[in-house]
Amino acid sequence: MSSEFNGKVALVTGGGSGIGREAALLLARRGASVMVVDRDEAGAAEAAAAIAAAGGQAASMCVDVSRADDTRAMVEATVERFGRLDFAVNSAGVGGTRARTADYPQDVWEMTIAVNLTGVWLSMKHEIPAILAGGGGSIVNIASVAGVLGFPHYSAYSASKHAVIGLTRTAALEYARAGIRVNAVCPAFTRTPMVDALTGGSAEHEQKLADALPIGRLGTVAEVAESIAYLCSEGARFTNGHSLVLDGGLSIG
Ligand code: NAD
């Protein structure tokens, strides 16, 4: 445990798995109290239990970020339980399905946009007033390298992540003087259940993804969580509206 974030309170959506879970654990190790929310209630509860087992402070809640009532309730519950809100990490997301743009099924399109884009906006809609009430803080949205590059066969995912970057920049401009910094991270393939779903668990397919990255390997959740914690930290106090690309060099080739 470190004391860097002692007295700070973080809310992590999608905290029941993958990048969100690791970010929740890292913020807690650095001293923050963490509300872990996920539509997977058991996953959120397990992450909160892991934080408590390591000596941290956490609570969990079942939340669907595409529902306005849920996102309002998650912020109310965080403030009720821990007294304030300083950091929000919006990681809840879905991959959609694999199809070319003209063949993309409308129901999957709508669901992907509802979670990845509207879910981030609804989360911020309720997080921002709570962070303002405490005098300021930091929001980190989890976009993707697919938010800065086209991603063939994943139009809904790529469009939603491009939009998250636009939303991040806009909110960053709106709230900078009020003391909220809003940034995004844009990871490339990082080993989580979402990437396992993409590869179908095939080592050969995973190697192809690794080979596509100049660095020659997938990212790890620890690497993404480190950047999220950095963007929350005092060290990043002049960083606002930034999209931090974590892709082993993919997007510069
Ligand atoms: P993951 O599947 O391990 O975690 C996503 C979590 O979001 C799950 O626990 C899931 O239950 C939750 N979730 C999904 N829909 C939800 C909803 N409507 N309400 C609340 N929770 C919901 O995947 P991950 O890789 O950790 O993904 C986390 C974020 O990182 C996503 O936004 C994803 O798009 C983004 N991302 C992942 C990668 C990668 O390679 N893994 C790369 C770039 C961006």
XYZ file of N, CA, C and O in Angstrom, residues 6-134:
516
model
N -4.327 8.574 -0.451
C -5.040 8.525 0.838
C -6.085 9.625 0.901
O -5.806 10.780 0.554
N -7.287 9.268 1.335
C -8.367 10.253 1.453
C -9.121 10.478 0.160
O -10.134 11.158 0.141
N -8.621 9.901 -0.948
C -9.310 10.055 -2.238
C -10.317 8.912 -2.425
O -10.127 7.803 -1.907
N -11.353 9.204 -3.199
C -12.387 8.208 -3.487
C -12.506 8.037 -5.000
O -12.617 9.027 -5.727
N -12.467 6.783 -5.437
C -12.545 6.480 -6.873
C -13.769 5.621 -7.168
O -14.144 4.760 -6.368
N -14.346 5.852 -8.331
C -15.441 5.017 -8.846
C -14.939 4.394 -10.146
O -14.444 5.113 -11.024
N -15.035 3.074 -10.260
C -14.548 2.385 -11.463
C -15.694 1.595 -12.074
O -16.211 0.650 -11.462
N -16.110 1.976 -13.300
C -17.134 1.185 -13.987
C -16.442 0.064 -14.767
O -15.285 0.219 -15.186
N -17.126 -1.055 -14.932
C -16.479 -2.208 -15.563
C -15.365 -2.745 -14.673
O -14.438 -3.404 -15.154
N -15.460 -2.476 -13.381
C -14.400 -2.849 -12.441
C -14.393 -4.323 -12.076
O -13.528 -4.763 -11.325
N -15.343 -5.070 -12.624
C -15.407 -6.488 -12.290
C -14.487 -7.357 -13.113
O -14.387 -8.568 -12.877
N -13.789 -6.788 -14.097
C -12.958 -7.618 -14.977
C -11.896 -6.758 -15.659
O -12.025 -5.534 -15.759
N -10.851 -7.432 -16.097
C -9.879 -6.842 -17.020
C -9.246 -5.541 -16.551
O -8.754 -5.422 -15.424
N -9.257 -4.557 -17.435
C -8.585 -3.277 -17.194
C -9.211 -2.548 -16.001
O -8.499 -2.014 -15.144
N -10.539 -2.524 -15.926
C -11.205 -1.831 -14.816
C -10.854 -2.458 -13.484
O -10.574 -1.752 -12.500
N -10.836 -3.775 -13.426
C -10.513 -4.473 -12.179
C -9.097 -4.120 -11.727
O -8.860 -3.809 -10.562
N -8.166 -4.162 -12.668
C -6.773 -3.874 -12.319
C -6.607 -2.418 -11.879
O -5.849 -2.123 -10.943
N -7.320 -1.512 -12.551
C -7.251 -0.093 -12.155
C -7.806 0.085 -10.747
O -7.242 0.829 -9.933
N -8.922 -0.596 -10.446
C -9.516 -0.497 -9.108
C -8.525 -0.975 -8.054
O -8.326 -0.326 -7.017
N -7.878 -2.114 -8.328
C -6.910 -2.652 -7.361
C -5.717 -1.720 -7.179
O -5.247 -1.513 -6.052
N -5.238 -1.136 -8.276
C -4.054 -0.269 -8.176
C -4.381 1.030 -7.420
O -3.614 1.469 -6.554
N -5.527 1.647 -7.746
C -5.903 2.885 -7.038
C -6.058 2.601 -5.545
O -5.645 3.403 -4.699
N -6.618 1.437 -5.222
C -6.777 1.069 -3.808
C -5.425 0.832 -3.144
O -5.203 1.252 -2.007
N -4.500 0.176 -3.874
C -3.153 -0.045 -3.298
C -2.457 1.276 -3.013
O -1.628 1.366 -2.117
N -2.816 2.299 -3.791
C -2.202 3.615 -3.567
C -2.993 4.449 -2.555
O -2.738 5.634 -2.393
N -4.008 3.858 -1.943
C -4.657 4.512 -0.807
C -6.076 4.997 -1.037
O -6.719 5.458 -0.092
N -6.584 4.924 -2.280
C -7.954 5.407 -2.534
C -8.981 4.398 -2.019
O -8.734 3.188 -2.012
N -10.131 4.898 -1.604
C -11.298 4.044 -1.372
C -11.987 3.892 -2.725
O -12.126 4.875 -3.452
N -12.421 2.675 -3.043
C -12.894 2.428 -4.409
C -14.295 1.806 -4.420
O -14.538 0.790 -3.759
N -15.188 2.411 -5.191
C -16.475 1.798 -5.499
C -16.314 1.082 -6.847
O -16.029 1.710 -7.861
N -16.483 -0.232 -6.821
C -16.347 -1.046 -8.032
C -17.745 -1.344 -8.553
O -18.552 -1.937 -7.835
N -18.045 -0.934 -9.785
C -19.365 -1.248 -10.331
C -19.216 -2.001 -11.641
O -18.254 -1.805 -12.391
N -20.182 -2.864 -11.888
C -20.158 -3.682 -13.099
C -21.554 -4.281 -13.257
O -22.264 -4.469 -12.270
N -21.929 -4.594 -14.491
C -23.218 -5.283 -14.628
C -23.072 -6.740 -14.199
O -24.059 -7.414 -13.933
N -21.829 -7.213 -14.123
C -21.526 -8.531 -13.563
C -21.343 -8.349 -12.052
O -20.262 -8.000 -11.576
N -22.427 -8.602 -11.319
C -22.435 -8.318 -9.880
C -21.361 -9.121 -9.146
O -20.665 -8.601 -8.264
N -21.211 -10.404 -9.532
C -20.240 -11.262 -8.850
C -18.819 -10.787 -9.131
O -17.957 -10.804 -8.245
N -18.563 -10.342 -10.360
C -17.230 -9.844 -10.707
C -16.885 -8.603 -9.899
O -15.769 -8.460 -9.378
N -17.852 -7.698 -9.769
C -17.618 -6.473 -8.991
C -17.367 -6.816 -7.531
O -16.458 -6.265 -6.893
N -18.162 -7.750 -6.999
C -18.009 -8.134 -5.586
C -16.649 -8.796 -5.362
O -15.987 -8.547 -4.346
N -16.215 -9.605 -6.317
C -14.911 -10.285 -6.182
C -13.769 -9.267 -6.189
O -12.819 -9.373 -5.394
N -13.859 -8.258 -7.065
C -12.800 -7.231 -7.112
C -12.760 -6.455 -5.800
O -11.677 -6.187 -5.251
N -13.942 -6.109 -5.276
C -13.987 -5.377 -4.000
C -13.419 -6.244 -2.879
O -12.695 -5.747 -2.006
N -13.717 -7.541 -2.912
C -13.192 -8.452 -1.882
C -11.667 -8.552 -1.990
O -10.967 -8.618 -0.970
N -11.154 -8.559 -3.213
C -9.694 -8.634 -3.408
C -9.022 -7.378 -2.845
O -7.942 -7.453 -2.245
N -9.677 -6.233 -3.021
C -9.137 -4.988 -2.463
C -9.130 -5.051 -0.936
O -8.136 -4.734 -0.284
N -10.247 -5.520 -0.374
C -10.333 -5.607 1.093
C -9.306 -6.596 1.632
O -8.654 -6.341 2.653
N -9.123 -7.706 0.908
C -8.162 -8.727 1.360
C -6.739 -8.182 1.374
O -5.900 -8.629 2.159
N -6.481 -7.208 0.485
C -5.138 -6.607 0.432
C -5.023 -5.428 1.401
O -4.025 -4.711 1.393
N -6.071 -5.193 2.196
C -5.995 -4.137 3.205
C -6.587 -2.813 2.762
O -6.457 -1.806 3.467
N -7.261 -2.805 1.597
C -7.832 -1.552 1.089
C -9.302 -1.407 1.451
O -9.904 -2.285 2.073
N -9.859 -0.276 1.017
C -11.266 0.054 1.268
C -12.027 -0.064 -0.044
O -11.645 0.593 -1.015
N -13.094 -0.862 -0.079
C -13.863 -0.966 -1.323
C -15.300 -1.371 -1.046
O -15.611 -1.962 -0.012
N -16.155 -1.041 -2.004
C -17.534 -1.512 -2.008
C -17.863 -1.843 -3.458
O -17.121 -1.450 -4.373
N -18.947 -2.577 -3.662
C -19.305 -2.938 -5.039
C -20.799 -2.794 -5.246
O -21.571 -2.757 -4.292
N -21.166 -2.757 -6.529
C -22.572 -2.543 -6.863
C -22.828 -3.066 -8.277
O -21.947 -2.958 -9.142
N -24.021 -3.583 -8.493
C -24.405 -4.044 -9.834
C -24.987 -2.860 -10.605
O -25.987 -2.277 -10.177
N -24.355 -2.522 -11.721
C -24.738 -1.330 -12.492
C -24.657 -1.633 -13.981
O -23.675 -2.211 -14.442
N -25.695 -1.226 -14.711
C -25.631 -1.242 -16.176
C -25.444 0.218 -16.610
O -26.358 1.031 -16.454
N -24.256 0.537 -17.136
C -23.956 1.953 -17.424
C -24.804 2.531 -18.553
O -24.814 3.748 -18.754
N -25.520 1.684 -19.296
C -26.370 2.220 -20.358
C -27.716 2.690 -19.804
O -28.550 3.200 -20.548
N -27.915 2.522 -18.489
C -29.181 2.926 -17.862
C -28.948 4.158 -16.976
O -28.133 4.125 -16.048
N -29.709 5.217 -17.263
C -29.521 6.484 -16.535
C -29.724 6.303 -15.030
O -28.963 6.842 -14.221
N -30.748 5.533 -14.646
C -31.019 5.359 -13.205
C -29.849 4.678 -12.509
O -29.516 4.999 -11.372
N -29.240 3.717 -13.203
C -28.105 2.996 -12.605
C -26.903 3.912 -12.407
O -26.223 3.858 -11.387
N -26.634 4.758 -13.407
C -25.443 5.610 -13.286
C -25.658 6.681 -12.216
O -24.723 7.053 -11.507
N -26.893 7.144 -12.072
C -27.179 8.096 -10.989
C -26.973 7.400 -9.641
O -26.303 7.913 -8.740
N -27.504 6.174 -9.547
C -27.428 5.437 -8.275
C -25.983 5.100 -7.904
O -25.627 5.102 -6.726
N -25.142 4.819 -8.907
C -23.756 4.419 -8.563
C -22.986 5.588 -7.944
O -22.190 5.404 -7.026
N -23.274 6.790 -8.436
C -22.585 7.977 -7.883
C -23.147 8.296 -6.500
O -22.398 8.561 -5.550
N -24.480 8.226 -6.365
C -25.089 8.480 -5.047
C -24.545 7.498 -4.016
O -24.205 7.877 -2.897
N -24.448 6.226 -4.400
C -23.975 5.203 -3.462
C -22.517 5.439 -3.079
O -22.118 5.215 -1.930
N -21.717 5.899 -4.044
C -20.301 6.161 -3.765
C -20.162 7.282 -2.738
O -19.422 7.166 -1.754
N -20.920 8.366 -2.962
C -20.821 9.519 -2.054
C -21.399 9.163 -0.679
O -20.855 9.546 0.363
N -22.478 8.386 -0.699
C -23.075 7.984 0.582
C -22.100 7.123 1.391
O -21.927 7.304 2.581
N -21.425 6.211 0.679
C -20.545 5.274 1.380
C -19.209 5.902 1.787
O -18.726 5.694 2.892
N -18.627 6.700 0.875
C -17.259 7.180 1.129
C -17.157 8.699 1.309
O -16.072 9.225 1.513
N -18.299 9.410 1.131
C -18.322 10.830 1.488
C -17.967 11.814 0.395
O -18.183 13.027 0.550
N -17.400 11.351 -0.739
C -16.979 12.277 -1.782
C -16.656 11.471 -3.040
O -16.693 10.236 -3.018
N -16.314 12.176 -4.110
C -15.811 11.499 -5.314
C -14.685 12.342 -5.910
O -14.872 13.539 -6.178
N -13.519 11.722 -6.079
C -12.351 12.417 -6.642
C -11.978 11.914 -8.034
O -11.603 12.697 -8.897
N -12.033 10.581 -8.221
C -11.586 9.979 -9.480
C -12.693 9.085 -10.050
O -13.312 8.322 -9.303
N -12.899 9.169 -11.353
C -13.798 8.223 -12.020
C -13.050 7.581 -13.183
O -12.408 8.282 -13.983
N -13.105 6.274 -13.228
C -12.491 5.513 -14.323
C -13.628 4.795 -15.041
O -14.283 3.921 -14.466
N -13.887 5.199 -16.279
C -15.021 4.643 -17.017
C -14.519 3.581 -17.982
O -14.109 3.871 -19.106
N -14.559 2.324 -17.510
C -13.966 1.212 -18.256
C -15.000 0.228 -18.797
O -14.657 -0.601 -19.634
N -16.247 0.311 -18.343
C -17.264 -0.644 -18.821
C -17.343 -0.550 -20.340
O -17.451 0.547 -20.892
N -17.292 -1.690 -21.004
C -17.355 -1.657 -22.460
C -17.593 -3.038 -23.032
O -17.382 -4.061 -22.359
N -18.040 -3.045 -24.282
C -18.278 -4.303 -25.005
C -17.627 -4.199 -26.387
O -17.405 -3.096 -26.906
N -17.349 -5.355 -26.981
C -16.660 -5.381 -28.266
C -17.589 -5.329 -29.470
O -17.152 -5.042 -30.581
N -18.877 -5.633 -29.254
C -19.775 -5.750 -30.404
C -19.519 -7.060 -31.125
O -19.046 -8.022 -30.523
N -19.815 -7.082 -32.418
C -19.600 -8.321 -33.165
C -18.702 -8.053 -34.359
O -18.323 -6.909 -34.618
N -18.340 -9.113 -35.066
C -17.445 -8.991 -36.211
C -18.259 -9.058 -37.501
O -18.847 -10.096 -37.822
N -18.333 -7.935 -38.213
C -19.042 -7.899 -39.503
C -18.622 -6.627 -40.227
O -18.319 -5.621 -39.575
N -18.610 -6.687 -41.562
C -18.312 -5.452 -42.276
C -19.454 -4.465 -42.100
O -20.569 -4.834 -41.744
N -19.166 -3.201 -42.385
C -20.095 -2.124 -42.053
C -21.496 -2.370 -42.634
O -22.495 -2.211 -41.918
N -21.575 -2.776 -43.891
C -22.893 -2.937 -44.518
C -23.647 -4.133 -43.956
O -24.875 -4.227 -44.093
N -22.925 -5.049 -43.354
C -23.561 -6.265 -42.825
C -23.784 -6.187 -41.316
O -24.269 -7.140 -40.708
N -23.380 -5.059 -40.704
C -23.403 -4.993 -39.239
C -24.851 -5.033 -38.740
O -25.699 -4.261 -39.199
N -25.183 -5.918 -37.801
C -26.574 -5.989 -37.321
C -26.947 -4.767 -36.479
O -26.193 -4.370 -35.589
N -28.108 -4.177 -36.765
C -28.478 -2.923 -36.098
C -28.623 -3.083 -34.595
O -28.266 -2.182 -33.830
N -29.115 -4.249 -34.151
C -29.293 -4.384 -32.696
C -27.942 -4.387 -31.975
O -27.794 -3.794 -30.907
N -26.936 -5.005 -32.593
C -25.610 -5.022 -31.957
C -24.977 -3.633 -32.035
O -24.309 -3.180 -31.104
N -25.202 -2.952 -33.172
C -24.728 -1.560 -33.286
C -25.273 -0.725 -32.135
O -24.532 -0.047 -31.419
N -26.604 -0.801 -31.931
C -27.246 0.043 -30.917
C -26.777 -0.320 -29.516
O -26.535 0.554 -28.673
N -26.590 -1.603 -29.259
C -26.136 -2.033 -27.934
C -24.694 -1.557 -27.676
O -24.358 -1.083 -26.580
N -23.866 -1.650 -28.696
C -22.459 -1.256 -28.535
C -22.344 0.244 -28.271
O -21.591 0.682 -27.392
N -23.101 1.031 -29.023
C -23.091 2.482 -28.803
C -23.696 2.813 -27.432
O -23.200 3.692 -26.715
N -24.737 2.094 -27.060
C -25.401 2.362 -25.765
C -24.440 2.150 -24.598
O -24.436 2.924 -23.639
N -23.628 1.112 -24.660
C -22.705 0.828 -23.548
C -21.449 1.692 -23.672
O -21.068 2.411 -22.743
N -20.793 1.636 -24.834
C -19.455 2.246 -24.960
C -19.475 3.767 -25.042
O -18.521 4.406 -24.611
N -20.532 4.314 -25.622
C -20.596 5.771 -25.759
C -21.608 6.384 -24.781
O -21.238 7.171 -23.913
N -22.875 5.992 -24.906
C -23.880 6.579 -24.011
C -23.550 6.228 -22.561
O -23.745 7.043 -21.655
N -23.015 5.040 -22.331
C -22.643 4.635 -20.974
C -21.566 5.527 -20.376
O -21.618 5.870 -19.189
N -20.599 5.924 -21.181
C -19.551 6.828 -20.684
C -20.157 8.221 -20.431
O -19.891 8.856 -19.415
N -21.012 8.667 -21.355
C -21.633 9.981 -21.155
C -22.530 9.988 -19.906
O -22.451 10.899 -19.064
N -23.369 8.955 -19.758
C -24.253 8.891 -18.573
C -23.434 8.823 -17.287
O -23.794 9.444 -16.278
N -22.334 8.078 -17.324
C -21.480 7.997 -16.131
C -20.935 9.384 -15.806
O -21.017 9.855 -14.664
N -20.397 10.069 -16.823
C -19.829 11.403 -16.588
C -20.897 12.402 -16.154
O -20.635 13.286 -15.328
N -22.090 12.263 -16.706
C -23.188 13.179 -16.361
C -23.409 13.219 -14.851
O -23.697 14.272 -14.286
N -23.273 12.078 -14.199
C -23.493 12.024 -12.748
C -22.193 12.154 -11.962
O -22.199 12.652 -10.833
N -21.079 11.731 -12.550
C -19.791 11.853 -11.845
C -19.364 13.319 -11.713
O -18.835 13.740 -10.671
N -19.571 14.096 -12.776
C -19.054 15.478 -12.802
C -19.603 16.330 -11.647
O -18.814 16.954 -10.922
N -20.928 16.375 -11.419
C -21.413 17.197 -10.294
C -20.847 16.737 -8.950
O -20.549 17.572 -8.082
N -20.681 15.427 -8.776
C -20.152 14.920 -7.498
C -18.683 15.310 -7.333
O -18.252 15.677 -6.237
N -17.915 15.247 -8.419
C -16.500 15.642 -8.330
C -16.395 17.154 -8.091
O -15.594 17.619 -7.281
N -17.257 17.920 -8.775
C -17.263 19.382 -8.568
C -17.584 19.719 -7.115
O -16.980 20.626 -6.532
N -18.517 18.975 -6.528
C -18.923 19.248 -5.137
C -17.761 19.084 -4.171
O -17.724 19.729 -3.119
N -16.802 18.229 -4.542
C -15.639 18.014 -3.680
C -14.464 18.919 -4.029
O -13.390 18.769 -3.462
